Coordinates of C-alpha atoms in Angstrom, one line a residue:
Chain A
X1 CA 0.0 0.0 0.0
X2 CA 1.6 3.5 -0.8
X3 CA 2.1 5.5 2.1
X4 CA 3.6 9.2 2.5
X5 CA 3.7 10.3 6.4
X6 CA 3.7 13.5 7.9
X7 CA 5.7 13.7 11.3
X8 CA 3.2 15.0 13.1
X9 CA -0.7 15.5 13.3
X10 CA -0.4 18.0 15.6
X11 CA 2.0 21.4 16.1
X12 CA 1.7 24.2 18.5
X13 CA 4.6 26.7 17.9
X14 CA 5.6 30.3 19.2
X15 CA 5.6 33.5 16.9
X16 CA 9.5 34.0 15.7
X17 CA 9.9 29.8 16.2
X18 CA 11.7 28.4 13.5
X19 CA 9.4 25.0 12.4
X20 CA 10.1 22.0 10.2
X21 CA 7.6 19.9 8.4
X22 CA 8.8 16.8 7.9
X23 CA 7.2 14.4 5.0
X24 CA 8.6 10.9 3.7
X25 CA 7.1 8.7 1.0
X26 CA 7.8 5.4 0.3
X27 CA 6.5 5.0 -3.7
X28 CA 10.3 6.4 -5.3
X29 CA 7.7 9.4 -6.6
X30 CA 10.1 11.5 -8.1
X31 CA 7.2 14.9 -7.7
X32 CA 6.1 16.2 -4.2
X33 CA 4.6 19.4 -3.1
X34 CA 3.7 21.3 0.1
X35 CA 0.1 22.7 0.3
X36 CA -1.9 24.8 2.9
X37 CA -5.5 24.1 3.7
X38 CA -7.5 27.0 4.5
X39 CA -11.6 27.0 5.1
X40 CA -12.8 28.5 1.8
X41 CA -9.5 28.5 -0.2
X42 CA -9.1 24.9 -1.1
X43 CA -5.3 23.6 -1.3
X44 CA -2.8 26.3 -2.6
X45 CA 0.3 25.3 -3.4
X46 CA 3.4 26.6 -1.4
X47 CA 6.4 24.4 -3.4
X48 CA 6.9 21.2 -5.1
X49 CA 9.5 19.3 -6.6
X50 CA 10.3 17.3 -9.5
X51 CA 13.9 15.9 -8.3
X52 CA 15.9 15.8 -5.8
X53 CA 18.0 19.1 -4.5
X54 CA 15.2 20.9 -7.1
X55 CA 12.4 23.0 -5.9
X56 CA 10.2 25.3 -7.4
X57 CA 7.8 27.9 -5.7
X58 CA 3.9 27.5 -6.0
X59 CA 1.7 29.9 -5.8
X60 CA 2.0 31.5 -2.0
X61 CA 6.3 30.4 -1.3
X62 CA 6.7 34.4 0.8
X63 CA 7.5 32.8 4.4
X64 CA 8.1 29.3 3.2
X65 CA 11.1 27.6 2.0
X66 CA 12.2 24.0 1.5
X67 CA 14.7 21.3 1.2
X68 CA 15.3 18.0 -0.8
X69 CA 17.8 16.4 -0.1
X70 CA 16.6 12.6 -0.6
X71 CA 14.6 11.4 -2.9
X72 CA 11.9 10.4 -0.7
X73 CA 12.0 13.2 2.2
X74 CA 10.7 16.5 1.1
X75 CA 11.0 18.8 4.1
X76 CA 8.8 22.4 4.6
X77 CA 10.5 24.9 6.6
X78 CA 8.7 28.0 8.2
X79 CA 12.0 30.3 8.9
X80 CA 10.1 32.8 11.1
X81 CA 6.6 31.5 12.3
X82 CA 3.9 34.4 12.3
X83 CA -0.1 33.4 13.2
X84 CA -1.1 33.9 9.8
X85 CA 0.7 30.4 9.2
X86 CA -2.3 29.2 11.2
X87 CA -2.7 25.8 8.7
X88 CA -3.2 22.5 7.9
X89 CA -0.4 21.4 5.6
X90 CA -0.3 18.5 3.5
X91 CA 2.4 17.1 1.9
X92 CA 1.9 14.8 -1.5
X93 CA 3.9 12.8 -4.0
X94 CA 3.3 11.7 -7.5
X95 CA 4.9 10.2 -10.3
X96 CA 4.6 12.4 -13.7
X97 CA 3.5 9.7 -15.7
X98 CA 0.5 9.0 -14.2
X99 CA -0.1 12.4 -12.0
X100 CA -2.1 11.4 -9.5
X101 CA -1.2 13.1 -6.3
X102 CA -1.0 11.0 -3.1
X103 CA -1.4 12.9 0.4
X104 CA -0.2 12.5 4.0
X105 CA -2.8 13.0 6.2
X106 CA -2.1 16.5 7.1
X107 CA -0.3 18.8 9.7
X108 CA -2.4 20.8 11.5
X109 CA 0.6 23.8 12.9
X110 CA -1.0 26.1 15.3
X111 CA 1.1 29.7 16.0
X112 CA 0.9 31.1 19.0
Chain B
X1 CA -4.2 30.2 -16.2
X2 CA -5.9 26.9 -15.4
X3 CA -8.4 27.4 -13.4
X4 CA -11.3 24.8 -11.4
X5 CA -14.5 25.9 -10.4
X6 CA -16.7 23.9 -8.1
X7 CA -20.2 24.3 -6.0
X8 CA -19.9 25.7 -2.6
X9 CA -20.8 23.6 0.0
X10 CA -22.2 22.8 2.9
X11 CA -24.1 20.2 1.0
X12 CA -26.8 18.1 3.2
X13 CA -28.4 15.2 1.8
X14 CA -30.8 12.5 3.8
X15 CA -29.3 8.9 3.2
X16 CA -30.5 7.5 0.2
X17 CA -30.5 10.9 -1.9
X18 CA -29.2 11.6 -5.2
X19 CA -26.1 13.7 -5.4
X20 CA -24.7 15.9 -7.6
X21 CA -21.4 18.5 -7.2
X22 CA -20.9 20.8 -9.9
X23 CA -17.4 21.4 -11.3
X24 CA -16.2 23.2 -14.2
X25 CA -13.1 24.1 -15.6
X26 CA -10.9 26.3 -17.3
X27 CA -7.3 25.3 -19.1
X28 CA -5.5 26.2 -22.2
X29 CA -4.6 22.6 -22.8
X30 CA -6.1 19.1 -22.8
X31 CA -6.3 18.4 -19.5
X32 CA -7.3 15.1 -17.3
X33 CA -9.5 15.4 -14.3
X34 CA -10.0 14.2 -10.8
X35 CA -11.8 14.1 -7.9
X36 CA -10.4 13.9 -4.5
X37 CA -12.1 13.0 -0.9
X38 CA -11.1 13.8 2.2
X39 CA -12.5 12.1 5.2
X40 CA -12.3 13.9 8.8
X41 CA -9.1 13.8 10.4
X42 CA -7.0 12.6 7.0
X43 CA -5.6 13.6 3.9
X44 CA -6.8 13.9 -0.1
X45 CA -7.4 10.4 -1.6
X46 CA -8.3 10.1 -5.6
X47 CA -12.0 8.9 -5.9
X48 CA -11.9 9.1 -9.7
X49 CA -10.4 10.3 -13.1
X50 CA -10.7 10.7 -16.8
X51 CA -8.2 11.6 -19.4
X52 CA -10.1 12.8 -22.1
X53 CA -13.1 13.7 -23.3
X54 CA -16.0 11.7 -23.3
X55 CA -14.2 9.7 -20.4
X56 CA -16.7 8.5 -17.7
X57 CA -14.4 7.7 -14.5
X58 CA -16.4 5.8 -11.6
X59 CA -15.7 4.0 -8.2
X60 CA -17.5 3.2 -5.3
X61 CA -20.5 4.1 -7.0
X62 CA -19.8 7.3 -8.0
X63 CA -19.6 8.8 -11.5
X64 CA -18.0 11.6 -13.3
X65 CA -18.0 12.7 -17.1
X66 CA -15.4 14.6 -19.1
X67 CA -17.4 16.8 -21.3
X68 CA -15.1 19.2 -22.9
X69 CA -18.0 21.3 -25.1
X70 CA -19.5 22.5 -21.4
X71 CA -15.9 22.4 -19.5
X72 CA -17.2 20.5 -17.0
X73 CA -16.7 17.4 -14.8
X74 CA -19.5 16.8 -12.3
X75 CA -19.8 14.2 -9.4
X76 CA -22.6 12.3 -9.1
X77 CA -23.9 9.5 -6.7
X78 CA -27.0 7.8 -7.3
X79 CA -28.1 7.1 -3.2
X80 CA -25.2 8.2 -1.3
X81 CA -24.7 6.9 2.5
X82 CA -23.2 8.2 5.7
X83 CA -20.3 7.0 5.7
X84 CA -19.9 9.1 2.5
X85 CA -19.9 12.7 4.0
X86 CA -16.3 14.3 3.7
X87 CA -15.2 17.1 1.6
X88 CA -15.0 16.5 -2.2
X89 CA -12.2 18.7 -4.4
X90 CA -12.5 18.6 -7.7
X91 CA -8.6 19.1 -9.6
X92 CA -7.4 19.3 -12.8
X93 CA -3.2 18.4 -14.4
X94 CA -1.9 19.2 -18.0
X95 CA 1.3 19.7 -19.6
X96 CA 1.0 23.0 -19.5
X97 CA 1.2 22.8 -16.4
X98 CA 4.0 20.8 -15.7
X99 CA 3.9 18.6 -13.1
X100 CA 1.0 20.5 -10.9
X101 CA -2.2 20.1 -10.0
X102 CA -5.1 22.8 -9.5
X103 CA -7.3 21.8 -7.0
X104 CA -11.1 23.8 -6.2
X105 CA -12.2 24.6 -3.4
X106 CA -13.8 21.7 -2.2
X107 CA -17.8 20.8 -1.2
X108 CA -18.4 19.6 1.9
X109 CA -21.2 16.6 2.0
X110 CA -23.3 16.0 4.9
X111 CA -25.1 13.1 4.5
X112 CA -28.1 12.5 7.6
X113 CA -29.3 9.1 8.6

């Protein structure tokens, strides 16, 4: 069964707090992306990418930044927490040939 | 820009109803569509998907059709149950693209026993 995991369910972090989001999937996906999930916005895309050591920025990156260093780790990194990063982040993974986008099941990163 | 389009929720339904979500979309190429679920407490699974037009993807006894002359790609359950309240997104991918996927807004079902 393919699996990506999240390292946590839940965080509770302070304004200023540096934060790591940790994701790891086990289907050698070459594609992954970070996404917020906001009431009434849907999933927006913060960054994905297509190899490893390559990123590219979605469509809300300003805050955000993130680092691939394996192949199957793809790691989101909030460099200065601020409440407005209030979220539920998911992290996916996909293969280009067949694009269909498999999910963790979610962070939900509270900021104090 | 690519762009998806889909009926704002809360839908409520009594066990048993008929259910439609709307979705339409908007891309420059020839794109292939999804629908996602997500169940409380869990992350986006696919539900369905079609390719091209005319495609009619289905599982767990819901349907969706690819109709490229209306741009549209609606979700449909003939007598939906409670375990099948969740939120529903549907997404679109093309080449244009590249390797990302525009997901709606998502519809939240409430299905009542």
């Amino acid at each position: 069964d393919v699996k990506v995991t999240q390292s946590s369910r839940y965080l509770v972090k302070r304004t200023g707090e540096k934060v790591f989001l940790e994701c790891v999937q086990d289907m050698d996906h070459e594609n992954m992306f970070w996404y917020r999930q906001d009431p009434g916005l849907g999933l927006r895309l913060i960054y994905f990418s297509y190899d490893v050591k390559m990123k590219e920025k979605g469509d809300i990156p300003e805050g955000y930044s993130v680092s691939r260093e394996k192949k199957e780790r793809f790691s989101l990194i909030l460099e200065s927490a601020s409440t407005n990063q209030t979220s539920m982040y998911l992290c996916a993974s996909s293969s280009p040939e067949v694009n269909i986008q498999y999910f963790g099941a979610g962070t939900r990163l509270s900021v104090l | 820009g690519n762009s998806v389009t889909q009926m704002e929720g809360p839908v409520t339904l009594s066990e048993e109803a008929f259910l439609t979500i709307n979705c339409t979309y908007t891309a420059t190429g020839y794109p292939s569509l999804f629908w996602y679920v997500q169940y409380p407490g869990e992350g986006l699974q696919l539900l369905l998907k079609a390719t091209k037009a005319d495609d009619k993807g289905s599982n767990k006894g819901f349907e969706a059709t690819y109709r490229k002359e209306t741009t549209s790609f609606h979700l449909e359950k003939g007598s939906v149950q409670v375990s099948d309240s969740a939120v529903y997104f549907c997404a679109l991918s093309d080449q244009t693209g590249g390797f990302k996927t525009i997901f709606g807004a998502g519809t939240r079902l409430f299905v009542k026993a």
